[in-house]
Amino acid sequence: MSRKPRIWYPGAVYHITDRGNRKMPVFSDDKDRFKFMDLLEETRVSHPFTLHAYCLMTNHYHLLLETINHHPQEIMKMINSRYGIYFNKRHDLVGHVFQGRYKSELIDSDEYFLNASRYIHLNPLEGNIVQNPAEYKWSSYQAYISNRKNQHITTQRILSYFPDPPKEHYKKVIDHEVALKQNPTAIK
C-alpha cells in the first residue's frame, strides 16, 4: 500500500516529530544536540523555513516548522540524513538512526498552532525529565518566557495571540498545565 502524499504549500505549518529506531536514543549528550541544531541551521540556509518551537528529547524531537519555498520532505531529508551520518560515525554504529519516515501534522487552525506549541514545550515535563519546562535547556520555551534570545526560532507569531505582556500570558498558560500535571485533581 502506498503512502499518502504529504500536503504542502508555501507558508504551510507542521508539527514534525521523529524518533529513534526501535525507540533508541538519538541524542546521547549535549554534543549530539548541538550538532543537530547546527545541522538544522545549515539546512535553513539552503532550504529556508521558519521555526516557531522545538524540543529535543532523548529518543525523539519536535519541530513546529513553517515552510517558505521548500517542501518539508526536502528540509527533513537534509536534517535527518546528515544527522544520521554524524550520529553513526560518532557512536560507531550502522543502520537507521530514525524510525521510518518523520511524522508531520499539518497545522490548520490558530488553536491547533497554539496547542502544538504548548505540547512541544510541555514535552520534557510529560517525559518526567523536569518539574518545570523552564528548567529544560533543549527546547525553545525559555525564549517565550524571558528575554533570552534563541537564534533558532521566531516567537512573534505565537506571542501575537496573547495580550500585553504576551510572554507573561504565555507563561501563565504553560504554568496552568504544569499545575494540572502536578495536581491532577485540581479544578480546571
XYZ file of C-alpha atoms in Angstrom:
188
model
C 0.000 0.000 0.000
C 1.476 3.338 -0.999
C 1.813 6.250 1.349
C -0.413 9.275 1.067
C 1.431 12.261 -0.382
C 2.082 14.982 2.154
C 0.158 18.194 1.646
C 2.437 21.146 1.079
C 2.166 24.774 0.031
C 4.335 27.824 0.780
C 3.537 29.009 4.292
C 2.237 25.635 5.487
C 2.929 24.950 9.175
C 3.656 21.484 10.552
C 4.197 19.789 13.874
C 7.036 17.467 12.908
C 8.319 14.629 15.066
C 10.805 11.869 14.563
C 12.129 9.271 16.941
C 14.969 6.833 17.181
C 14.800 3.486 15.502
C 13.313 0.976 17.956
C 12.765 3.964 20.296
C 16.530 4.115 20.877
C 18.205 7.408 21.846
C 19.078 9.780 19.037
C 20.799 12.241 21.379
C 23.386 10.768 23.739
C 24.609 14.061 25.145
C 24.754 17.813 24.574
C 27.325 17.411 21.778
C 24.725 15.470 19.766
C 22.070 18.102 20.448
C 24.390 20.959 19.454
C 25.207 19.109 16.233
C 21.511 18.592 15.452
C 20.834 22.302 15.936
C 23.870 23.190 13.776
C 22.559 20.933 11.013
C 19.111 22.478 11.378
C 20.662 25.906 10.778
C 22.750 24.661 7.843
C 19.571 23.251 6.329
C 17.789 26.564 6.821
C 20.459 28.295 4.720
C 19.822 26.069 1.693
C 16.109 25.361 2.333
C 14.742 28.419 4.196
C 11.977 27.847 6.745
C 10.680 29.434 9.924
C 10.945 27.541 13.180
C 8.371 28.533 15.806
C 9.183 25.968 18.517
C 11.287 22.893 19.138
C 12.174 20.340 21.785
C 14.966 17.773 21.637
C 14.260 14.827 23.904
C 16.440 11.725 24.316
C 14.870 9.461 21.713
C 12.863 11.933 19.647
C 12.410 15.568 18.708
C 9.595 18.012 17.921
C 9.637 20.925 15.487
C 6.921 23.500 14.819
C 8.038 24.424 11.333
C 6.647 26.803 8.719
C 7.698 26.301 5.126
C 8.645 29.107 2.779
C 9.553 27.728 -0.662
C 10.570 24.129 0.077
C 8.531 21.025 0.754
C 9.105 19.769 4.305
C 10.362 16.451 2.916
C 13.354 18.287 1.387
C 14.051 20.001 4.713
C 13.676 16.859 6.794
C 15.659 14.691 4.395
C 18.617 17.030 4.718
C 18.403 17.307 8.506
C 17.799 13.614 9.227
C 20.228 12.166 6.699
C 23.090 14.449 7.717
C 22.381 13.902 11.399
C 22.150 10.126 10.901
C 25.562 10.060 9.203
C 27.047 12.159 12.007
C 25.440 10.078 14.789
C 26.512 6.715 13.347
C 30.049 7.902 12.749
C 30.419 9.465 16.189
C 28.999 6.470 18.055
C 30.494 3.796 15.758
C 27.081 2.490 14.691
C 25.487 1.388 11.428
C 21.937 1.351 10.145
C 18.967 3.619 10.506
C 19.063 6.216 13.275
C 15.429 7.265 12.874
C 12.382 5.003 12.835
C 10.736 5.246 9.452
C 9.801 8.500 7.883
C 9.239 11.537 10.059
C 5.701 12.311 11.165
C 4.106 15.615 10.284
C 0.747 17.059 11.146
C -0.448 19.969 9.037
C -1.498 22.813 11.326
C -4.836 24.033 10.006
C -6.027 26.480 12.653
C -4.776 29.032 15.162
C -5.996 26.818 18.002
C -4.044 23.837 16.697
C -0.961 26.035 16.220
C -1.079 27.182 19.854
C -1.832 23.671 21.128
C 1.169 22.312 19.218
C 3.483 24.916 20.754
C 2.149 24.125 24.212
C 2.523 20.376 23.639
C 6.105 20.798 22.419
C 7.103 22.967 25.375
C 5.463 20.625 27.893
C 7.141 17.511 26.471
C 10.054 17.432 28.987
C 7.513 17.620 31.815
C 5.424 14.830 30.280
C 8.583 12.771 29.931
C 9.307 13.276 33.653
C 12.655 14.885 32.878
C 11.914 18.164 34.691
C 9.358 19.529 37.142
C 9.004 22.736 35.127
C 9.596 23.172 31.378
C 11.648 26.317 32.066
C 14.332 24.019 33.517
C 14.870 22.201 30.219
C 17.543 23.797 28.058
C 16.870 21.842 24.854
C 13.572 23.472 23.975
C 12.557 26.892 22.760
C 10.439 27.585 25.855
C 12.913 29.989 27.532
C 12.631 32.374 24.565
C 8.875 32.569 25.163
C 9.015 33.489 28.838
C 12.204 35.523 29.210
C 14.398 37.981 27.362
C 16.783 35.171 26.477
C 17.316 35.178 22.718
C 17.206 31.963 20.731
C 18.672 32.200 17.233
C 16.826 29.123 16.061
C 13.264 30.377 16.433
C 10.941 33.272 15.960
C 8.465 33.910 18.781
C 6.412 36.660 17.137
C 3.591 34.591 15.689
C 2.821 32.583 18.822
C 3.121 35.584 21.116
C 0.886 37.653 18.811
C -2.101 35.623 20.049
C -1.682 36.915 23.616
C -2.466 40.334 25.136
C 0.256 42.535 26.619
C 2.562 41.442 28.089
C 2.442 38.360 25.837
C 5.330 36.461 27.444
C 3.626 36.602 30.845
C 0.351 35.357 29.359
C 2.047 32.511 27.502
C 3.837 31.528 30.725
C 0.505 31.512 32.598
C -0.919 29.051 30.068
C 2.062 26.725 30.498
C 2.090 27.168 34.290
C -1.582 26.167 34.387
C -0.763 22.943 32.513
C 2.172 22.288 34.871
C -0.096 22.752 37.893
C -2.643 20.317 36.446
C 0.055 17.735 35.816
C 1.397 18.087 39.349
C -2.090 18.038 40.886
C -4.482 16.208 38.530
C -7.403 16.617 40.912
C -7.176 20.428 40.750
C -10.136 22.232 39.239
C -9.572 23.028 35.606
